[in-house]
CSV table of C-alpha atoms in Angstrom, one decimal:
chain,number,residue,atom,x,y,z
A,1,MET,CA,0.0,0.0,0.0
A,2,GLY,CA,2.9,2.4,0.8
A,3,SER,CA,4.3,3.1,-2.7
A,4,ALA,CA,1.0,2.7,-4.4
A,5,GLY,CA,-0.7,5.1,-1.9
A,6,LEU,CA,2.1,7.6,-2.3
A,7,ALA,CA,1.6,7.7,-6.0
A,8,ARG,CA,-2.0,8.9,-5.5
A,9,LEU,CA,-0.9,11.7,-3.1
A,10,HIS,CA,0.4,14.2,-5.7
A,11,GLY,CA,-2.0,17.1,-6.1
A,12,LEU,CA,-4.2,19.7,-4.4
A,13,PHE,CA,-7.0,19.2,-1.9
A,14,ALA,CA,-9.0,21.4,0.5
A,15,VAL,CA,-9.7,21.0,4.2
A,16,TYR,CA,-12.0,22.9,6.5
A,17,LYS,CA,-10.0,24.8,9.2
A,18,PRO,CA,-12.0,25.3,12.4
A,19,PRO,CA,-11.6,28.5,14.4
A,20,GLY,CA,-9.0,28.4,17.1
A,21,LEU,CA,-6.7,26.1,15.2
A,22,LYS,CA,-3.4,27.4,13.8
A,23,TRP,CA,-2.7,26.6,10.1
A,24,LEU,CA,0.7,25.1,11.0
A,25,HIS,CA,-0.8,22.7,13.5
A,26,LEU,CA,-3.4,21.7,10.9
A,27,ARG,CA,-0.7,21.0,8.4
A,28,ASP,CA,1.3,18.9,10.9
A,29,THR,CA,-1.9,17.0,11.8
A,30,VAL,CA,-2.7,16.2,8.2
A,31,GLU,CA,0.9,15.0,7.6
A,32,LEU,CA,0.8,12.8,10.7
A,33,GLN,CA,-2.5,11.2,9.5
A,34,LEU,CA,-1.1,10.6,6.0
A,35,LEU,CA,2.1,9.0,7.3
A,36,LYS,CA,0.0,6.8,9.6
A,37,GLY,CA,-2.0,5.6,6.7
A,38,LEU,CA,1.0,5.0,4.4
A,39,ASN,CA,2.8,3.0,7.1
A,40,ALA,CA,-0.3,1.0,8.1
A,41,GLY,CA,-0.2,-1.1,5.0
A,42,LYS,CA,0.8,-4.7,5.0
A,43,PRO,CA,4.6,-4.9,4.6
A,44,PRO,CA,6.0,-6.9,1.7
A,45,ALA,CA,7.1,-10.5,2.3
A,46,PRO,CA,10.7,-10.5,3.5
A,47,GLU,CA,13.4,-11.7,1.1
A,48,HIS,CA,15.0,-15.1,1.8
A,49,ARG,CA,18.7,-15.9,1.6
A,50,VAL,CA,20.6,-19.2,1.8
A,51,ARG,CA,22.5,-19.6,5.1
A,52,PHE,CA,24.7,-22.4,6.3
A,53,LEU,CA,23.6,-23.3,9.8
A,54,LEU,CA,25.0,-25.8,12.3
A,55,ALA,CA,22.7,-28.7,12.7
A,56,PRO,CA,23.0,-32.3,14.1
A,57,MET,CA,24.3,-34.8,11.5
A,58,GLU,CA,21.6,-37.3,10.6
A,59,GLY,CA,22.3,-40.8,11.8
A,60,SER,CA,25.1,-39.8,14.1
A,61,GLU,CA,24.9,-41.2,17.7
A,62,GLU,CA,27.4,-38.7,19.0
A,63,LYS,CA,25.4,-35.7,18.0
A,64,GLU,CA,28.0,-34.4,15.7
A,65,LEU,CA,27.3,-31.0,14.1
A,66,THR,CA,27.5,-30.1,10.5
A,67,LEU,CA,26.8,-27.1,8.2
A,68,THR,CA,23.4,-27.4,6.5
A,69,ALA,CA,22.1,-25.1,3.8
A,70,ALA,CA,18.8,-23.4,4.8
A,71,SER,CA,16.6,-20.6,3.5
A,72,VAL,CA,16.0,-17.9,6.1
A,73,PRO,CA,14.2,-14.5,5.9
A,74,THR,CA,16.3,-11.3,5.7
A,75,LEU,CA,15.3,-9.0,8.5
A,76,THR,CA,17.4,-5.9,7.5
A,77,ASN,CA,14.3,-4.4,5.9
A,78,HIS,CA,11.9,-5.4,8.6
A,79,ARG,CA,9.8,-2.5,10.1
A,80,LEU,CA,11.0,-3.3,13.6
A,81,VAL,CA,14.6,-3.0,12.4
A,82,HIS,CA,14.7,0.1,10.2
A,83,GLY,CA,11.6,1.9,11.5
A,84,PRO,CA,8.6,3.1,9.4
A,85,ALA,CA,9.0,3.3,5.7
A,86,PHE,CA,7.6,6.9,5.5
A,87,THR,CA,8.8,9.5,8.0
A,88,SER,CA,8.0,12.8,6.3
A,89,LEU,CA,5.9,14.3,3.4
A,90,LYS,CA,6.2,17.5,1.4
A,91,ILE,CA,3.0,19.3,2.2
A,92,GLY,CA,2.5,23.0,1.2
A,93,VAL,CA,-0.2,25.4,2.4
A,94,GLY,CA,-1.9,27.8,0.1
A,95,HIS,CA,-3.5,31.1,1.2
A,96,ARG,CA,-3.3,30.9,4.9
A,97,LEU,CA,-6.0,31.5,7.5
A,98,ASP,CA,-5.1,33.0,10.9
A,99,ALA,CA,-6.0,31.2,14.1
A,100,GLN,CA,-9.3,33.0,14.6
A,101,ALA,CA,-10.6,32.5,11.1
A,102,SER,CA,-12.2,29.4,9.7
A,103,GLY,CA,-13.1,27.9,6.3
A,104,VAL,CA,-11.5,26.5,3.2
A,105,LEU,CA,-7.7,26.0,3.3
A,106,VAL,CA,-6.0,24.5,0.3
A,107,LEU,CA,-3.1,22.1,0.7
A,108,GLY,CA,-0.7,20.6,-1.8
A,109,VAL,CA,1.2,17.3,-1.5
A,110,GLY,CA,4.3,16.3,-3.5
A,111,HIS,CA,4.0,17.8,-7.0
A,112,GLY,CA,0.9,19.6,-5.9
A,113,CYS,CA,3.2,22.2,-4.2
A,114,ARG,CA,4.0,23.5,-7.7
A,115,LEU,CA,0.3,23.9,-8.4
A,116,LEU,CA,0.0,26.0,-5.3
A,117,THR,CA,2.5,28.4,-6.9
A,118,ASN,CA,0.5,28.5,-10.1
A,119,MET,CA,-2.6,29.3,-8.1
A,120,TYR,CA,-0.6,32.2,-6.4
A,121,HIS,CA,0.4,33.6,-9.8
A,122,ALA,CA,-3.3,33.4,-11.0
A,123,HIS,CA,-4.4,36.0,-8.4
A,124,LEU,CA,-7.7,34.1,-7.9
A,125,THR,CA,-10.5,35.7,-5.9
A,126,LYS,CA,-11.6,34.2,-2.6
A,127,ASP,CA,-15.1,34.4,-0.9
A,128,TYR,CA,-15.7,35.1,2.7
A,129,THR,CA,-18.7,35.6,5.0
A,130,VAL,CA,-17.9,38.2,7.6
A,131,ARG,CA,-20.1,38.8,10.6
A,132,GLY,CA,-20.2,42.2,12.4
A,133,LEU,CA,-21.7,43.6,15.6
A,134,LEU,CA,-22.7,47.2,15.8
A,135,GLY,CA,-22.2,49.4,18.9
A,136,LYS,CA,-18.7,48.4,20.0
A,137,ALA,CA,-15.1,49.1,19.2
A,138,THR,CA,-12.1,47.1,20.4
A,139,ASP,CA,-8.3,47.5,20.0
A,140,ASP,CA,-8.0,44.6,17.5
A,141,PHE,CA,-11.4,44.9,15.8
A,142,CYS,CA,-12.5,41.5,17.3
A,143,GLU,CA,-15.4,41.0,19.6
A,144,ASP,CA,-13.1,39.6,22.4
A,145,GLY,CA,-10.5,42.4,22.2
A,146,ARG,CA,-10.1,45.1,24.7
A,147,LEU,CA,-13.2,47.4,24.6
A,148,VAL,CA,-12.3,51.0,23.8
A,149,GLU,CA,-15.7,52.5,22.9
A,150,LYS,CA,-19.5,51.8,23.0
A,151,THR,CA,-21.9,53.7,20.7
A,152,THR,CA,-25.5,53.8,19.8
A,153,TYR,CA,-26.7,52.3,16.5
A,154,ASP,CA,-30.4,53.0,16.3
A,155,HIS,CA,-29.9,55.3,13.3
A,156,VAL,CA,-28.3,52.6,11.2
A,157,THR,CA,-30.6,51.1,8.5
A,158,ARG,CA,-30.1,48.4,5.8
A,159,GLU,CA,-30.3,51.1,3.1
A,160,LYS,CA,-27.4,53.1,4.7
A,161,LEU,CA,-25.3,50.0,5.0
A,162,ASP,CA,-26.0,49.0,1.4
A,163,ARG,CA,-24.9,52.5,0.2
A,164,ILE,CA,-21.6,52.2,2.1
A,165,LEU,CA,-21.0,48.8,0.6
A,166,ALA,CA,-21.7,50.1,-2.9
A,167,VAL,CA,-19.2,52.9,-2.5
A,168,ILE,CA,-16.6,50.4,-1.3
A,169,GLN,CA,-17.2,48.0,-4.2
A,170,GLY,CA,-17.0,50.9,-6.7
A,171,SER,CA,-13.8,52.3,-5.4
A,172,HIS,CA,-12.1,48.9,-5.4
A,173,GLN,CA,-13.3,48.0,-8.9
A,174,LYS,CA,-11.5,51.2,-10.2
A,175,ALA,CA,-8.4,50.1,-8.4
A,176,LEU,CA,-8.7,46.6,-9.9
A,177,VAL,CA,-8.6,48.0,-13.4
A,178,THR,CA,-5.6,50.2,-12.5
A,179,TYR,CA,-3.6,47.3,-11.0
A,180,SER,CA,-4.5,45.0,-14.0
A,181,ASN,CA,-2.3,47.2,-16.3
A,182,LEU,CA,-4.9,46.8,-19.1
A,183,ASP,CA,-5.6,49.2,-21.9
A,184,LEU,CA,-9.3,49.9,-21.4
A,185,GLN,CA,-9.7,50.7,-25.1
A,186,SER,CA,-8.3,47.3,-26.2
A,187,GLN,CA,-10.2,44.2,-27.3
A,188,GLU,CA,-8.4,42.1,-24.6
A,189,ALA,CA,-9.7,44.4,-21.8
A,190,TYR,CA,-13.3,44.1,-23.2
A,191,GLU,CA,-13.2,40.3,-23.5
A,192,MET,CA,-11.7,39.9,-20.0
A,193,ALA,CA,-14.3,42.3,-18.5
A,194,VAL,CA,-17.1,40.3,-20.2
A,195,ARG,CA,-15.7,37.1,-18.7
A,196,GLY,CA,-15.1,38.7,-15.3
A,197,VAL,CA,-11.5,37.7,-15.2
A,198,ILE,CA,-9.8,41.1,-14.8
A,199,ARG,CA,-7.0,40.6,-12.3
A,200,PRO,CA,-3.9,42.5,-11.2
A,201,MET,CA,-0.7,41.5,-13.0
A,202,ASN,CA,1.3,41.5,-9.7
A,203,LYS,CA,0.8,41.9,-6.0
A,204,SER,CA,-1.4,44.7,-4.9
A,205,PRO,CA,-3.2,46.0,-1.8
A,206,MET,CA,-6.4,44.1,-0.9
A,207,LEU,CA,-8.9,44.4,-3.7
A,208,ILE,CA,-12.6,43.8,-3.2
A,209,THR,CA,-14.4,42.6,-6.3
A,210,GLY,CA,-17.8,42.2,-4.7
A,211,ILE,CA,-19.4,42.9,-1.3
A,212,ARG,CA,-23.0,42.7,-0.2
A,213,CYS,CA,-25.1,42.3,2.9
A,214,LEU,CA,-26.6,38.9,3.4
A,215,ARG,CA,-28.5,39.6,6.6
A,216,PHE,CA,-29.2,42.7,8.7
A,217,THR,CA,-30.7,42.2,12.2
A,218,PRO,CA,-29.3,45.0,14.4
A,219,PRO,CA,-26.9,44.9,16.1
A,220,GLU,CA,-25.7,42.0,13.9
A,221,PHE,CA,-25.1,42.0,10.2
A,222,LEU,CA,-23.6,39.4,7.8
A,223,LEU,CA,-21.5,40.4,4.8
A,224,GLU,CA,-20.4,38.3,1.8
A,225,VAL,CA,-17.0,39.6,0.4
A,226,GLN,CA,-15.2,38.5,-2.8
A,227,CYS,CA,-11.6,39.7,-2.7
A,228,MET,CA,-8.0,39.0,-3.4
A,229,HIS,CA,-4.6,39.8,-1.7
A,230,GLU,CA,-6.4,40.1,1.6
A,231,THR,CA,-5.6,39.1,5.1
A,232,GLN,CA,-8.2,38.2,7.6
A,233,GLN,CA,-7.2,41.1,9.9
A,234,GLN,CA,-7.9,43.4,7.0
A,235,LEU,CA,-11.4,42.0,6.7
A,236,ARG,CA,-11.9,42.7,10.4
A,237,LYS,CA,-10.6,46.2,10.0
A,238,LEU,CA,-13.1,46.6,7.1
A,239,VAL,CA,-16.0,45.9,9.5
A,240,HIS,CA,-14.6,48.5,11.9
A,241,GLU,CA,-14.3,51.1,9.1
A,242,ILE,CA,-17.8,50.4,7.9
A,243,GLY,CA,-19.0,51.1,11.4
A,244,LEU,CA,-17.3,54.5,11.3
A,245,GLU,CA,-18.8,55.3,7.9
A,246,LEU,CA,-22.2,54.6,9.5
A,247,LYS,CA,-21.5,57.1,12.3
A,248,THR,CA,-21.2,54.3,14.9
A,249,THR,CA,-18.8,51.5,15.7
A,250,ALA,CA,-18.6,47.8,14.8
A,251,VAL,CA,-16.5,44.8,15.6
A,252,CYS,CA,-16.0,41.6,13.7
A,253,THR,CA,-17.3,38.4,15.3
A,254,GLN,CA,-16.5,35.9,12.6
A,255,VAL,CA,-14.4,35.5,9.4
A,256,ARG,CA,-15.1,32.4,7.4
A,257,ARG,CA,-13.7,31.6,3.9
A,258,THR,CA,-16.2,29.9,1.7
A,259,ARG,CA,-14.1,29.7,-1.5
A,260,ASP,CA,-10.5,29.8,-2.4
A,261,GLY,CA,-10.0,29.8,-6.2
A,262,PHE,CA,-11.1,26.5,-7.5
A,263,PHE,CA,-12.1,25.1,-4.1
A,264,THR,CA,-15.4,25.6,-2.2
A,265,LEU,CA,-16.9,24.4,1.1
A,266,ASP,CA,-18.2,21.4,-0.8
A,267,ASP,CA,-14.6,20.3,-1.5
A,268,ALA,CA,-13.3,20.9,2.0
A,269,LEU,CA,-12.6,17.8,4.1
A,270,LEU,CA,-13.8,17.9,7.7
A,271,ARG,CA,-11.6,16.9,10.7
A,272,THR,CA,-12.9,13.3,10.6
A,273,GLN,CA,-11.9,13.0,7.0
A,274,TRP,CA,-8.2,13.9,7.4
A,275,ASN,CA,-7.1,10.4,6.5
A,276,LEU,CA,-5.2,8.8,3.7
A,277,ASN,CA,-8.2,7.4,1.7
A,278,SER,CA,-10.3,10.5,1.9
A,279,ILE,CA,-7.4,12.8,0.9
A,280,GLN,CA,-6.5,10.5,-2.0
A,281,ASP,CA,-10.1,10.6,-3.2
A,282,ALA,CA,-10.2,14.4,-2.8
A,283,ILE,CA,-7.0,14.8,-4.8
A,284,GLY,CA,-8.2,12.5,-7.6
A,285,ALA,CA,-11.6,14.3,-7.8
A,286,ALA,CA,-10.0,17.8,-7.9
A,287,ALA,CA,-7.2,17.0,-10.4
A,288,PRO,CA,-9.2,17.3,-13.7
A,289,ARG,CA,-10.8,20.6,-12.5
A,290,VAL,CA,-7.6,22.1,-11.4
A,291,ALA,CA,-5.8,21.2,-14.6
A,292,ALA,CA,-8.5,22.6,-16.7
A,293,GLU,CA,-8.7,25.9,-14.8
A,294,LEU,CA,-5.0,26.4,-14.8
A,295,GLU,CA,-4.8,25.7,-18.5
A,296,ASN,CA,-7.5,28.4,-19.1
A,297,LEU,CA,-5.4,30.8,-17.1
A,298,ARG,CA,-2.1,29.9,-18.7
A,299,PRO,CA,-1.8,32.8,-21.1
A,300,ARG,CA,-2.3,35.1,-18.2
A,301,LEU,CA,0.1,33.2,-16.0
A,302,ASP,CA,2.9,33.5,-18.5
A,303,THR,CA,2.9,37.3,-18.0
A,304,GLN,CA,3.0,37.2,-14.2
A,305,GLU,CA,5.9,38.5,-12.2
A,306,HIS,CA,7.3,35.8,-10.0
A,307,PRO,CA,7.7,36.8,-6.3
A,308,SER,CA,11.1,36.7,-4.7
A,309,PRO,CA,11.9,33.7,-2.5
A,310,GLY,CA,10.2,34.0,0.9
A,311,GLN,CA,7.6,36.5,-0.3
A,312,PRO,CA,4.4,35.9,1.7
A,313,TRP,CA,1.2,35.0,0.0
A,314,ASP,CA,-0.8,37.8,1.7
A,315,SER,CA,0.1,41.4,1.2
A,316,LYS,CA,0.0,44.0,3.9
A,317,GLY,CA,-2.3,46.2,1.8
A,318,PRO,CA,-3.3,49.8,2.2
A,319,ARG,CA,-3.7,51.5,5.6
A,320,SER,CA,-7.4,51.9,4.9
A,321,THR,CA,-9.2,48.7,4.0
A,322,LEU,CA,-12.0,50.7,2.5
A,323,GLY,CA,-9.6,51.7,-0.2
A,324,LEU,CA,-11.1,55.1,-0.6
A,325,GLU,CA,-7.8,57.0,-0.1
A,326,SER,CA,-5.7,54.6,-2.2
A,327,CYS,CA,-8.2,54.7,-5.1
A,328,ALA,CA,-8.7,58.5,-5.2
A,329,GLY,CA,-7.9,59.9,-8.6
A,330,HIS,CA,-8.0,56.5,-10.4
């Protein structure tokens, strides 16, 4: 099972990261479960070698010993002698999630680590649901942070929130065109706009391609955000700045990624599925889709600027996550 199982472990798959779990601990847990599955297979039959062993001579009354040829197993490759066959795996992590966030996290095994790099250069959008709470402000924009202010929010309506979201989306869409380095008068720009695949050529501040309110039940509200080059802390700060634009305050109570490029919540393996068979099946199911999507993006990927070694996947972004200052004049 070991070698055959390893051959099916080259590719990409997604897991669901629960809140409170660090991405590095998740990666190590997945690696441990995969190694356990690879090493759990039945070991191959040991090789036999001919040895000359001392044995009593037949028909001798004085119990004389003589060398007798015998076939005995070779134990040099036995698991109890040299240890487990697999001790480490090459597992890469895509766009990371911080400890407080949850949702889709893409991992790559073996050759799949190269596909993670291709996903990085494609500048694919990611979807989040972000939950906010009106009337409070904290030092880290999270509900459990140190409280710095409490405000009223009775004047906030769904219409006012929708107007603020429309302004945010419009300003970020202008910035998206600017960072894409496209000639707006060209046929290429027109065709890409029709297909909705305009993306920045290189790294950029956080760009929001879509934002809308899914639910508004004061003091709580739920946003759906499509974005790229973001960090989860920037999304929390976005909630804080939306509260300020509404003449009140707001904190973020939840950040949940629902899609990362080609992978959605339906593809994400739950904690009980972090085992060899489930991951092999997930890699096999995702492989044709990933190959087709990357092939469609290949002309665009060939023009991307490769990051320097050690460059993080997530940019720091502008000081204002609303992007109103950084987009002025574009």
